[in-house]
PDB file of C-alpha atoms in Angstrom:
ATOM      1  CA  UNK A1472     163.068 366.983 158.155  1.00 81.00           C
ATOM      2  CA  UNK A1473     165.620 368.988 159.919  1.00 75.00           C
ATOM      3  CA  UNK A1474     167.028 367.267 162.464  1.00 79.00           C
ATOM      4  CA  UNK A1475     167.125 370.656 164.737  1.00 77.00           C
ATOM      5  CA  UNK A1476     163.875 371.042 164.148  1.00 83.00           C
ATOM      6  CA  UNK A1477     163.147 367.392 164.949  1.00 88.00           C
ATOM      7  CA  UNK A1478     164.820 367.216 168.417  1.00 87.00           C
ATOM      8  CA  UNK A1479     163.264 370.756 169.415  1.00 87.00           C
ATOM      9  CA  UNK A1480     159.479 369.646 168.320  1.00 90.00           C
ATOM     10  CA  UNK A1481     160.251 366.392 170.424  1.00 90.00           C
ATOM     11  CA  UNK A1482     161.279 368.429 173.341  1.00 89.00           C
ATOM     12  CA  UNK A1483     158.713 370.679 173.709  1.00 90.00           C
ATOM     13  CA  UNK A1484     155.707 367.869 172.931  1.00 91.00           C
ATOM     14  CA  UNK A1485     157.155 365.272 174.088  1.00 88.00           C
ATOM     15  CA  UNK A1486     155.506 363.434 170.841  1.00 91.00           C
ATOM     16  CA  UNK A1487     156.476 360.871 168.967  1.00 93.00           C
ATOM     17  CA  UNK A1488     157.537 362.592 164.927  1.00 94.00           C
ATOM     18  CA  UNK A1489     158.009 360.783 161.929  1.00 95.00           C
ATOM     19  CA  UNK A1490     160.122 361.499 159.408  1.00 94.00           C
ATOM     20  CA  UNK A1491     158.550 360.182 155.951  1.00 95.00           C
ATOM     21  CA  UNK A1492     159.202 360.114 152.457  1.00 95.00           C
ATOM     22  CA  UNK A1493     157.480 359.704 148.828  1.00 93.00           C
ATOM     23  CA  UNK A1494     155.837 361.488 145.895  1.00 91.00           C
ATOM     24  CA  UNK A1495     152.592 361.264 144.972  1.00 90.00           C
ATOM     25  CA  UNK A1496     153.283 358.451 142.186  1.00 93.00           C
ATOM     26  CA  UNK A1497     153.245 356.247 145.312  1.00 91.00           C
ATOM     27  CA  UNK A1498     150.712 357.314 147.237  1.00 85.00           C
ATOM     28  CA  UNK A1499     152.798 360.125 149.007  1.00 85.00           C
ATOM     29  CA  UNK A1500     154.427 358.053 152.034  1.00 92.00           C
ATOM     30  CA  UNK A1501     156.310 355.404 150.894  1.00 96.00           C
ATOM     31  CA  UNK A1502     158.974 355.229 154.030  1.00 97.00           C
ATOM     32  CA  UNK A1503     158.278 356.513 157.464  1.00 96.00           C
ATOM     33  CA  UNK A1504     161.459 356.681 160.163  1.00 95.00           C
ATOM     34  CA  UNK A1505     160.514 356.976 164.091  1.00 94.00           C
ATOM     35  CA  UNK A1506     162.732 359.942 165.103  1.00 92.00           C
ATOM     36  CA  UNK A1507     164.969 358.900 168.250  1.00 86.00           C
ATOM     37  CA  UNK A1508     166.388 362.015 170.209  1.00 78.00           C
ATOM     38  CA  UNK A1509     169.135 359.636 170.806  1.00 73.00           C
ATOM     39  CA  UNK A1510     169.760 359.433 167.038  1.00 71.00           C
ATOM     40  CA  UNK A1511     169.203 362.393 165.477  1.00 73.00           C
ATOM     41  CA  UNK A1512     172.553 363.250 163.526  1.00 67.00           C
ATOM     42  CA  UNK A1513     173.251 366.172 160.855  1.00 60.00           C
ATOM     43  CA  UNK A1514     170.461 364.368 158.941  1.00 72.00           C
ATOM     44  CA  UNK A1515     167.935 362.308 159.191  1.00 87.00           C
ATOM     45  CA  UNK A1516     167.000 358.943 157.420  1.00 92.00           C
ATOM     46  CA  UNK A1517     163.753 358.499 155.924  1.00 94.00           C
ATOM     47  CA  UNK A1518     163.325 355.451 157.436  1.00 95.00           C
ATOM     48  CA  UNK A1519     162.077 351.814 155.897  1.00 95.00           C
ATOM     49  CA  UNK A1520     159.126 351.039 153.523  1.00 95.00           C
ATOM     50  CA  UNK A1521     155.369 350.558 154.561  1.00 94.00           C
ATOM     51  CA  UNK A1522     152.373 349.798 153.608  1.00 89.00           C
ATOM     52  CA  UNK A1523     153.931 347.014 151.424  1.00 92.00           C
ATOM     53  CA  UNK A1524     156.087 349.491 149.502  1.00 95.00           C
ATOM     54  CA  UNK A1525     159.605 348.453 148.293  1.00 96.00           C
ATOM     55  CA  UNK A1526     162.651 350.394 147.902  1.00 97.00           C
ATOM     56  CA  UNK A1527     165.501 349.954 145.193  1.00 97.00           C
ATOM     57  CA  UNK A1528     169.131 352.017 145.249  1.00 95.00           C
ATOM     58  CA  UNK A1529     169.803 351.487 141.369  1.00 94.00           C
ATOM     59  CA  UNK A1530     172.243 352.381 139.015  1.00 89.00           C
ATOM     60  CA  UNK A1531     172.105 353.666 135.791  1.00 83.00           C
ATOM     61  CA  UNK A1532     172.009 350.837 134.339  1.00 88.00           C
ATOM     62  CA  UNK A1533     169.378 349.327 137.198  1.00 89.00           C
ATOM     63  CA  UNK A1534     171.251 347.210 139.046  1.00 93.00           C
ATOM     64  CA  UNK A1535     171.253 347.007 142.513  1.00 95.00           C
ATOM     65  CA  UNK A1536     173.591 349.021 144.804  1.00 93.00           C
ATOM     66  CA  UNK A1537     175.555 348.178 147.668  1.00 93.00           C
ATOM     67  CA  UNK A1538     174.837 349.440 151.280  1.00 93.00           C
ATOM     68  CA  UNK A1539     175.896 353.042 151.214  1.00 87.00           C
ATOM     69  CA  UNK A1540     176.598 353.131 147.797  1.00 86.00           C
ATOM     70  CA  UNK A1541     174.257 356.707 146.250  1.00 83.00           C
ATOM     71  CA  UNK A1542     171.974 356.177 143.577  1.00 87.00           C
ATOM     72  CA  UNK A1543     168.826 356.518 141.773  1.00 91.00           C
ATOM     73  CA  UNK A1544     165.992 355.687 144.298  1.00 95.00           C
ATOM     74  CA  UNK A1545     163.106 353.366 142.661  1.00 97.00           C
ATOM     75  CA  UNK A1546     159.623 352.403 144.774  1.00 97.00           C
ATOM     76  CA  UNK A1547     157.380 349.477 144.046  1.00 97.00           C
ATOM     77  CA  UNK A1548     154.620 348.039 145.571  1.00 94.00           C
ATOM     78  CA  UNK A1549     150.841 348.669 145.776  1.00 90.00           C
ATOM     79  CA  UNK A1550     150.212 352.377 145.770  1.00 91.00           C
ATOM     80  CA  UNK A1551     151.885 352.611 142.441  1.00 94.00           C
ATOM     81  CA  UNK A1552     149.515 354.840 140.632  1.00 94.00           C
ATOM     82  CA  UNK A1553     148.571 353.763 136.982  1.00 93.00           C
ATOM     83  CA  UNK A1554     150.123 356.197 135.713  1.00 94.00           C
ATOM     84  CA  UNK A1555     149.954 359.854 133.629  1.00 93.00           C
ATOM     85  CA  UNK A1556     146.905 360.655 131.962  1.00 93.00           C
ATOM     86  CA  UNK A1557     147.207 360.803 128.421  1.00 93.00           C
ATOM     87  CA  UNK A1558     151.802 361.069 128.808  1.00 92.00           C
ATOM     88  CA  UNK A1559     152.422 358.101 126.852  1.00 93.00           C
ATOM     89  CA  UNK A1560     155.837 358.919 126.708  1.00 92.00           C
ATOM     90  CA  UNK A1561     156.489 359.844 130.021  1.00 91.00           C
ATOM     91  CA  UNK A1562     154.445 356.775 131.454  1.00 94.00           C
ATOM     92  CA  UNK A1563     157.068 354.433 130.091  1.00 94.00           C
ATOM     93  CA  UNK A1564     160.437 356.785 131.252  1.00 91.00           C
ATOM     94  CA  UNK A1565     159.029 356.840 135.144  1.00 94.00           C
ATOM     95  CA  UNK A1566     156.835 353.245 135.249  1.00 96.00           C
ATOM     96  CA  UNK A1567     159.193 350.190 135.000  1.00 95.00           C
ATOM     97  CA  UNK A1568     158.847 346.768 135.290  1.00 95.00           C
ATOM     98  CA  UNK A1569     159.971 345.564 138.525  1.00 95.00           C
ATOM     99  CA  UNK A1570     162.841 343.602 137.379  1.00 94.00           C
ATOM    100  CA  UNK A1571     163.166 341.774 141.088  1.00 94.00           C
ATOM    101  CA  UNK A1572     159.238 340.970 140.935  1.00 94.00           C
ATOM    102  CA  UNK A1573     157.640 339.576 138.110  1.00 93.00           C
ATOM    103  CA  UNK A1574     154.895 341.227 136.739  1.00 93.00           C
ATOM    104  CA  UNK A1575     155.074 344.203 138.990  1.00 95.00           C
ATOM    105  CA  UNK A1576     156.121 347.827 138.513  1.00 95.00           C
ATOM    106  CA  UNK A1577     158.124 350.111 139.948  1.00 96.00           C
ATOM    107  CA  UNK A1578     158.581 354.253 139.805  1.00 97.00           C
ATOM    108  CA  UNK A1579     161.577 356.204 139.110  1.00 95.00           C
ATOM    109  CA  UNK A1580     161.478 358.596 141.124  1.00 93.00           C
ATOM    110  CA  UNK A1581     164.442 360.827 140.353  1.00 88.00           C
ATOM    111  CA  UNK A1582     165.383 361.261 143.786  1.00 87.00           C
ATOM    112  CA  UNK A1583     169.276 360.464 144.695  1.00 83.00           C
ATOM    113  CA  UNK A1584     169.778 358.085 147.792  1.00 88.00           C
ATOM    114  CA  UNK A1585     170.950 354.976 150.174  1.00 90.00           C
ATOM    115  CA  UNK A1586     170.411 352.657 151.542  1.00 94.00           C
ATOM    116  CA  UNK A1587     171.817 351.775 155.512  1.00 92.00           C
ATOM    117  CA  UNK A1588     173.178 348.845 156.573  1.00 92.00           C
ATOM    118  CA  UNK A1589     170.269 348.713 158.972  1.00 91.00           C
ATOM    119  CA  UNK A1590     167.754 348.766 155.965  1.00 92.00           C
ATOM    120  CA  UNK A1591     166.847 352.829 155.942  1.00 95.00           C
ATOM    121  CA  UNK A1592     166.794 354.824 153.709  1.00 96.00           C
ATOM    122  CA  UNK A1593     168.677 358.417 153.492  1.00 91.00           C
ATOM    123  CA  UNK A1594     167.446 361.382 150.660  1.00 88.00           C
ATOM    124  CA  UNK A1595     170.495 362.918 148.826  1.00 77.00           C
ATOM    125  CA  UNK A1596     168.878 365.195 146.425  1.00 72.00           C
ATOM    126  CA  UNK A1597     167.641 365.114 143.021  1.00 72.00           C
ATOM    127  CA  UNK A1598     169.006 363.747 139.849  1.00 77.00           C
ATOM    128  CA  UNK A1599     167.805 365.960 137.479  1.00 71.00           C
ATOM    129  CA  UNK A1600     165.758 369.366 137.669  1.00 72.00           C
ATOM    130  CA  UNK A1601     162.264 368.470 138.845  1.00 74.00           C
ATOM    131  CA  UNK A1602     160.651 371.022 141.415  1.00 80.00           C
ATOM    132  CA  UNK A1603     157.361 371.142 143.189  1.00 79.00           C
ATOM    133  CA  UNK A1604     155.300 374.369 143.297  1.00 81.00           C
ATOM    134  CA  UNK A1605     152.160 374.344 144.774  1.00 74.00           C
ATOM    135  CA  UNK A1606     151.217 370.642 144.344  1.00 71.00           C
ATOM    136  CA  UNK A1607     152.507 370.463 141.048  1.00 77.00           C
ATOM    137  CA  UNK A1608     155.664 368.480 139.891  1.00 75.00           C
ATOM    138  CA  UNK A1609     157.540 370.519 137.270  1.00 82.00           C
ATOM    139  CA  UNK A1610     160.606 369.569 134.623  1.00 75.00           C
ATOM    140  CA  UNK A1611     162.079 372.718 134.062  1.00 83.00           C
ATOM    141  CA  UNK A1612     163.564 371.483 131.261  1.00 76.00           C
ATOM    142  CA  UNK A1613     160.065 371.253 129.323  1.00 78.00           C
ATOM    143  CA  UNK A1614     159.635 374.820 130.045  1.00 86.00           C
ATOM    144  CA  UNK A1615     163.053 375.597 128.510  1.00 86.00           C
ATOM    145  CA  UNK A1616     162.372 373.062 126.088  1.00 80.00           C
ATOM    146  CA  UNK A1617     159.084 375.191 125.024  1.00 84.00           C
ATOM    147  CA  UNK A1618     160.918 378.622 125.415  1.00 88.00           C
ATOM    148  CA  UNK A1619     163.887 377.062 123.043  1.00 83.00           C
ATOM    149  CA  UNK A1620     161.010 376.213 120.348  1.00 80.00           C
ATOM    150  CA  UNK A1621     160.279 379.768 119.745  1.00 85.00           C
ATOM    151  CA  UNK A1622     161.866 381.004 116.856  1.00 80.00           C
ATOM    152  CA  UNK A1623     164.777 383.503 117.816  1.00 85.00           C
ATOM    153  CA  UNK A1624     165.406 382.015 120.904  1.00 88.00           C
ATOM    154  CA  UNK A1625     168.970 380.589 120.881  1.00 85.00           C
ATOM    155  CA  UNK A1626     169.483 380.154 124.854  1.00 89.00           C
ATOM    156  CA  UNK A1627     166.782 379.275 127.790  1.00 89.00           C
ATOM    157  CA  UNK A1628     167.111 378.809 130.795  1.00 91.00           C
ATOM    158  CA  UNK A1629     164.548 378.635 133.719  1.00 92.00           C
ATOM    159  CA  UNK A1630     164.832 378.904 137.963  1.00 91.00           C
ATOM    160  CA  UNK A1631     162.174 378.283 141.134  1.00 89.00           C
ATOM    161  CA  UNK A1632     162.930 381.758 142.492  1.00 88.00           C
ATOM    162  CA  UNK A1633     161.401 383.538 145.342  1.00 83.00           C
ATOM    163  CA  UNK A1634     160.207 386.837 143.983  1.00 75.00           C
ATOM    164  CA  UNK A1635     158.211 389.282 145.306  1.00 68.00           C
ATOM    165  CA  UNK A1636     157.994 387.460 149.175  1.00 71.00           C
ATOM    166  CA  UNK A1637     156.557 384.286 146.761  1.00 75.00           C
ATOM    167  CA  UNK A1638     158.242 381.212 145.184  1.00 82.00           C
ATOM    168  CA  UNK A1639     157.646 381.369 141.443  1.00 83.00           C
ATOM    169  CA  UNK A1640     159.149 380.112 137.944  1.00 89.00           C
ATOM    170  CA  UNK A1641     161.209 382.711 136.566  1.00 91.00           C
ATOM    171  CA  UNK A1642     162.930 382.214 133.247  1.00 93.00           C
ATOM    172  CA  UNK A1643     166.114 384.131 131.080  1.00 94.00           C
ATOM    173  CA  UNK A1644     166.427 383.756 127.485  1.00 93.00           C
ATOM    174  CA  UNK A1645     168.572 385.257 124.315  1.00 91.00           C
ATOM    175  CA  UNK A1646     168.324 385.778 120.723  1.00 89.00           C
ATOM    176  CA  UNK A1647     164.495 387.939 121.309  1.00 88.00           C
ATOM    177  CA  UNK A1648     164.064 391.374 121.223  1.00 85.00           C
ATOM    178  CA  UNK A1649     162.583 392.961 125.098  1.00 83.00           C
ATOM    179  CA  UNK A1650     159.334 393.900 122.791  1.00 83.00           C
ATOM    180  CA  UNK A1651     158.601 390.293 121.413  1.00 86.00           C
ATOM    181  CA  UNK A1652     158.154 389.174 124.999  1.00 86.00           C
ATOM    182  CA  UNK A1653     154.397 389.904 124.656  1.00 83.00           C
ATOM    183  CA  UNK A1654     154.532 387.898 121.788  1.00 87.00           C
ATOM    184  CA  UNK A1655     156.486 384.865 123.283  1.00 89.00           C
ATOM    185  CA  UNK A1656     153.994 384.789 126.629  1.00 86.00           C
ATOM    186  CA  UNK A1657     151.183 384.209 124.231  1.00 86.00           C
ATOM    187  CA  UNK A1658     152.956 381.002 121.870  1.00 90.00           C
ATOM    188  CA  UNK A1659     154.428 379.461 125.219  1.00 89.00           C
ATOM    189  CA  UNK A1660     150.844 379.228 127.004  1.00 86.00           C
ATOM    190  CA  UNK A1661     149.456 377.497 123.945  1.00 86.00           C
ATOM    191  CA  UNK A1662     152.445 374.778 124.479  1.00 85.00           C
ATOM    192  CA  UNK A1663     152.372 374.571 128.614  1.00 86.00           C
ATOM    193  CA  UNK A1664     149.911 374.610 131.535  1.00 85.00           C
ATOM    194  CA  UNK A1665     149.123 377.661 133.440  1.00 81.00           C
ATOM    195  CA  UNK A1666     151.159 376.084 136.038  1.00 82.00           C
ATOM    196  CA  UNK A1667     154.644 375.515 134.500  1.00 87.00           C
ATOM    197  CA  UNK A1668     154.655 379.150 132.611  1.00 87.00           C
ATOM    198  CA  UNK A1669     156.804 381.331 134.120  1.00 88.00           C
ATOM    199  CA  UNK A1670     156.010 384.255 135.861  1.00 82.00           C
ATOM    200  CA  UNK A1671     158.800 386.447 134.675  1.00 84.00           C
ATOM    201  CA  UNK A1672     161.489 386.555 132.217  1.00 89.00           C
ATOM    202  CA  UNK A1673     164.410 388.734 131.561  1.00 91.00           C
ATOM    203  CA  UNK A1674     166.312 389.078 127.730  1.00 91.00           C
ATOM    204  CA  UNK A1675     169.759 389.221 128.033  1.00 92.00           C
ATOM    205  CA  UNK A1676     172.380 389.211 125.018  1.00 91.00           C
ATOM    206  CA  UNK A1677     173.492 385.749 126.214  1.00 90.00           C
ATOM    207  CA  UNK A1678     172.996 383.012 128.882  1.00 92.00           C
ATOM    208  CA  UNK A1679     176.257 382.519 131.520  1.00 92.00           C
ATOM    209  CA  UNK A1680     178.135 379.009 130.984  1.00 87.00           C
ATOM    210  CA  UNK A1681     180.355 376.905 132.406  1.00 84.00           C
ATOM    211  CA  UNK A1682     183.596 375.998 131.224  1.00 80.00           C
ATOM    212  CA  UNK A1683     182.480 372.559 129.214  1.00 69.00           C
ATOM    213  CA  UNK A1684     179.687 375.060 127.882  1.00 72.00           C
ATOM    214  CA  UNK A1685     176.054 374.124 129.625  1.00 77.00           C
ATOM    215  CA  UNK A1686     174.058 377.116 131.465  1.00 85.00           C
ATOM    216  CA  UNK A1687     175.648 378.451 134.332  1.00 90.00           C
ATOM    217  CA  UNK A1688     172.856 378.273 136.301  1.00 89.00           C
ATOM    218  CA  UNK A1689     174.249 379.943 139.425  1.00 89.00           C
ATOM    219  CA  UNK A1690     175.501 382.894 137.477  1.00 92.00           C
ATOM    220  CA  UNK A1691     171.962 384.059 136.064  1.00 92.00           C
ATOM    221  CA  UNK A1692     171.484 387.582 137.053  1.00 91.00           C
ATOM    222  CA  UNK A1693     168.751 388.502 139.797  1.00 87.00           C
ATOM    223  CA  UNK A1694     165.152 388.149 138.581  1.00 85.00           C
ATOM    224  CA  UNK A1695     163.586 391.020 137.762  1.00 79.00           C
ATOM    225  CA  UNK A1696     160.187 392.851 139.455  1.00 67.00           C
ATOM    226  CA  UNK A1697     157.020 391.401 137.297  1.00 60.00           C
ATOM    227  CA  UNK A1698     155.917 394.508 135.145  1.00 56.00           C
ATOM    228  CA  UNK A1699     152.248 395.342 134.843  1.00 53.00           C
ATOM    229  CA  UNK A1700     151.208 396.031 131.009  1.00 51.00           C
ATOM    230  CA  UNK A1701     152.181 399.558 130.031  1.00 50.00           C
ATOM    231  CA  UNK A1702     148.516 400.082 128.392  1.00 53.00           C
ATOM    232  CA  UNK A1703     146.986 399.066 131.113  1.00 62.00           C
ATOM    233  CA  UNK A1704     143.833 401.935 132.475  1.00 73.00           C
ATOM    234  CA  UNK A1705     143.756 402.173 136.359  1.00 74.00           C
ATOM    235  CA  UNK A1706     139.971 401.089 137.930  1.00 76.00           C
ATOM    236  CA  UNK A1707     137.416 403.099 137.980  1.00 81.00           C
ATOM    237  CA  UNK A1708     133.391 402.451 139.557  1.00 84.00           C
ATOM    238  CA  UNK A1709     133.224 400.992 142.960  1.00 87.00           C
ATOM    239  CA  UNK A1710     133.223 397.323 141.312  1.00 88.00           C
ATOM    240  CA  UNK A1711     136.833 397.445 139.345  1.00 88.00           C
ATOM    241  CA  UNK A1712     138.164 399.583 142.419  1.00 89.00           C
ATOM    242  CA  UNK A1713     137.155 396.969 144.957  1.00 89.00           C
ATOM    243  CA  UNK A1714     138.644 394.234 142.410  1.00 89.00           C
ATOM    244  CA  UNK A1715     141.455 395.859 141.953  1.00 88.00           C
ATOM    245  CA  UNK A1716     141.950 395.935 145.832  1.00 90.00           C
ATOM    246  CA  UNK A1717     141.598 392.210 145.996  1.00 90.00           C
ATOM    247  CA  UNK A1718     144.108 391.744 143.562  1.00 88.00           C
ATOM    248  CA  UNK A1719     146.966 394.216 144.706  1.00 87.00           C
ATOM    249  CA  UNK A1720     146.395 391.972 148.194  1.00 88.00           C
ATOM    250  CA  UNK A1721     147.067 388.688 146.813  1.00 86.00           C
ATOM    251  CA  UNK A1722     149.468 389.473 144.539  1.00 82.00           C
ATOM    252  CA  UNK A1723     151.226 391.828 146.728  1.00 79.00           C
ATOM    253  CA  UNK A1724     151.802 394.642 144.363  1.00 78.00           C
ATOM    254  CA  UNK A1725     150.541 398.558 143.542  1.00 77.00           C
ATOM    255  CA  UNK A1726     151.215 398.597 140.051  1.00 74.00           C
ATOM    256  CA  UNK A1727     147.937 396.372 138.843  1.00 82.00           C
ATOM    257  CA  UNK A1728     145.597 397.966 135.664  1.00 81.00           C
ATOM    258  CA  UNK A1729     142.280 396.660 134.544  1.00 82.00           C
ATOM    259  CA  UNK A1730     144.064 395.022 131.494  1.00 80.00           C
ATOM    260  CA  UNK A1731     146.836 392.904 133.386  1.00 79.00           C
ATOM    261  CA  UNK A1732     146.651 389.384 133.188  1.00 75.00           C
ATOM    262  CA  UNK A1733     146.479 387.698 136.140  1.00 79.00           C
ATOM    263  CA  UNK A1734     148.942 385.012 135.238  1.00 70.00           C
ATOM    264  CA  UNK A1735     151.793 387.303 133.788  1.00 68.00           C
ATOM    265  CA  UNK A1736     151.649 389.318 137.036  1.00 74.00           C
ATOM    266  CA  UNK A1737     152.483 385.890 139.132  1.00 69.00           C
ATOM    267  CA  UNK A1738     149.340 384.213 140.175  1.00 76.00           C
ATOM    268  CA  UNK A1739     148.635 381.041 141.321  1.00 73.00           C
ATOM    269  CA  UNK A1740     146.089 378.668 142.323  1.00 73.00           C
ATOM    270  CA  UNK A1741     146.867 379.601 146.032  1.00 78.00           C
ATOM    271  CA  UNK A1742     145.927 383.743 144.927  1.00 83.00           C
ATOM    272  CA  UNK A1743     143.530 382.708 143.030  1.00 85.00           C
ATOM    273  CA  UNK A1744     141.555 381.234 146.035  1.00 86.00           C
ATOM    274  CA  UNK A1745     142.121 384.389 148.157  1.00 89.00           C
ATOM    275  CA  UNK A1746     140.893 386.532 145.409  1.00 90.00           C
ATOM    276  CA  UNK A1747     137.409 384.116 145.142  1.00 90.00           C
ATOM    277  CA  UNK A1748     136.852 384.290 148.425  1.00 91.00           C
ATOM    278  CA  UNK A1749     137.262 388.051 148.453  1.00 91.00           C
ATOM    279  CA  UNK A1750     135.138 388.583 145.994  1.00 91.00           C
ATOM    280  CA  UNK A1751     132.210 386.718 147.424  1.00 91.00           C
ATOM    281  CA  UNK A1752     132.635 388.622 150.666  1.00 90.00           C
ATOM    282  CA  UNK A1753     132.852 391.984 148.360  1.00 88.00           C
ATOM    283  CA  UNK A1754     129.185 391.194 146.499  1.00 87.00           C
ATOM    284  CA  UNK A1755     127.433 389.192 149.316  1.00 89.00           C
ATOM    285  CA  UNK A1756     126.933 385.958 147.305  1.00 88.00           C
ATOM    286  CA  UNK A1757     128.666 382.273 146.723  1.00 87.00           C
ATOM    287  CA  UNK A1758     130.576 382.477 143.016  1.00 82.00           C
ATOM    288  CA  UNK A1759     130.065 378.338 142.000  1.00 78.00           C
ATOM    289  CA  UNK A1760     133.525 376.833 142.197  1.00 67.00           C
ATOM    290  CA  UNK A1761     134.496 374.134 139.293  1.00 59.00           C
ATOM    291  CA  UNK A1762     136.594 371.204 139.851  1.00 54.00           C
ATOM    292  CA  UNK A1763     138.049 368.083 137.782  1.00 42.00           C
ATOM    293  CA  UNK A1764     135.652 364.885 138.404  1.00 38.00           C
TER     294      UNK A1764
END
């Protein structure tokens, strides 16, 4: 939380605000600081653990860190979740045994922080390259990971972006021809959910890097616009047209043919639900809605 925002919320309410912290390994809040006008600073802690949550500043090799000392932040306790479904691998790299309680685990969170002398604790950053888009926690490196496992591909690299007045995953890669994109769309969805694929991607001749050779992340080139499918017929009927409306509105863009996939254009879950809803207002009846159980 800000901590201008923070100090003009409490002026104006007069309400007490919390600054909190967690992902949803742990139950989402796993630290919750009382904002104090008188101590609002260039930052704000995330305050001290609840609901019986514990918080560990470790190093790489997991031993504790002094006060003030930035590390890796771990969380144990209770609202530990269980785990990944069916990740295996990835089940034992973020769920540790707690090595200060016996028969207890922790999560590695990823996050980079420390720990006050007065017991709260202050967010750096990450550690490695793990976003959030629209509920979902992403490793971008498994979508460049998937995107490097394509044949001809020699570089990959992959960005949260905003494009197109939305925040999306937008990708660059080498070593493809600009026709084989197509191609490369259709192997990468087999290998990643709809979630983590990226809404665009640009071919260059070769990636930027840094002087000790790793992707110069900061030097990619702008993203470009999202293309439409160049064989793709306009609407036509009253159904497709009023469709076709729908879509241009939630995707925000003119260029949309009967044959463009919904996905390659830069929807989401969030569009998707606009376009639903639309679409039972445009034919007068409820469309049944699925869900996991």
């Amino acid at each position: 939380l800000p901590a201008e925002l923070a100090q003009r919320f409490m002026t104006v309410t007069g309400a007490q605000l919390y600054n909190v912290y967690g992902p949803t390994e742990t139950a989402i809040f796993a630290t919750a600081w009382p904002c104090q006008a008188q101590a609002l600073g260039a930052s704000l802690p995330v305050g001290f653990p609840i609901d019986e949550s514990r918080i560990y500043i470790l190093d790489a090799g997991s031993k504790l860190l002094p006060f003030g000392v930035l590390g890796e932040v771990y969380i144990a306790g209770r609202a530990i979740a269980r785990g990944y479904l069916n990740r295996p691998e990835l089940n034992a790299d973020a769920f540790r045994a707690d090595p200060f309680w016996p028969g207890q685990r922790m999560y590695r969170t990823g996050d980079l922080g420390w720990l006050g002398t007065d017991g709260n604790l202050h967010f750096q950053g990450r550690i490695d390259r793990q976003i959030k888009l629209r509920g979902y926690r992403i490793e971008l490196g498994e979508i460049e990971a998937a995107l490097l496992a394509v044949e001809q591909v020699t570089q990959a690299a992959s960005k949260l972006v905003e494009l197109e007045g939305r925040p999306v995953i937008y990708a660059w890669i080498a070593g493809l021809e600009e026709q084989q994109l197509p191609q490369l769309r259709n192997t990468i969805a087999a290998r990643l959910p709809d979630y983590m694929l990226p809404s665009g991607i640009s071919v260059l001749a070769s990636l930027p890097i840094t002087a000790t050779g790793k992707i110069d992340y900061d030097a990619l080139p702008a993203p470009q616009a999202i293309a439409g499918h160049i064989n793709s017929r306009p609407a036509s009927g009253r159904l497709e047209i009023g469709l076709l409306a729908l879509w241009e509105k939630a995707l925000n863009r003119q260029d949309i043919g009967v044959h463009d996939n919904f996905f390659d254009l830069g929807g989401d879950s969030i569009a998707a639900v606009e376009i639903l809803t639309g679409i039972e207002q445009l034919l007068g009846r409820k469309i049944a809605r699925f869900r996991l159980t």
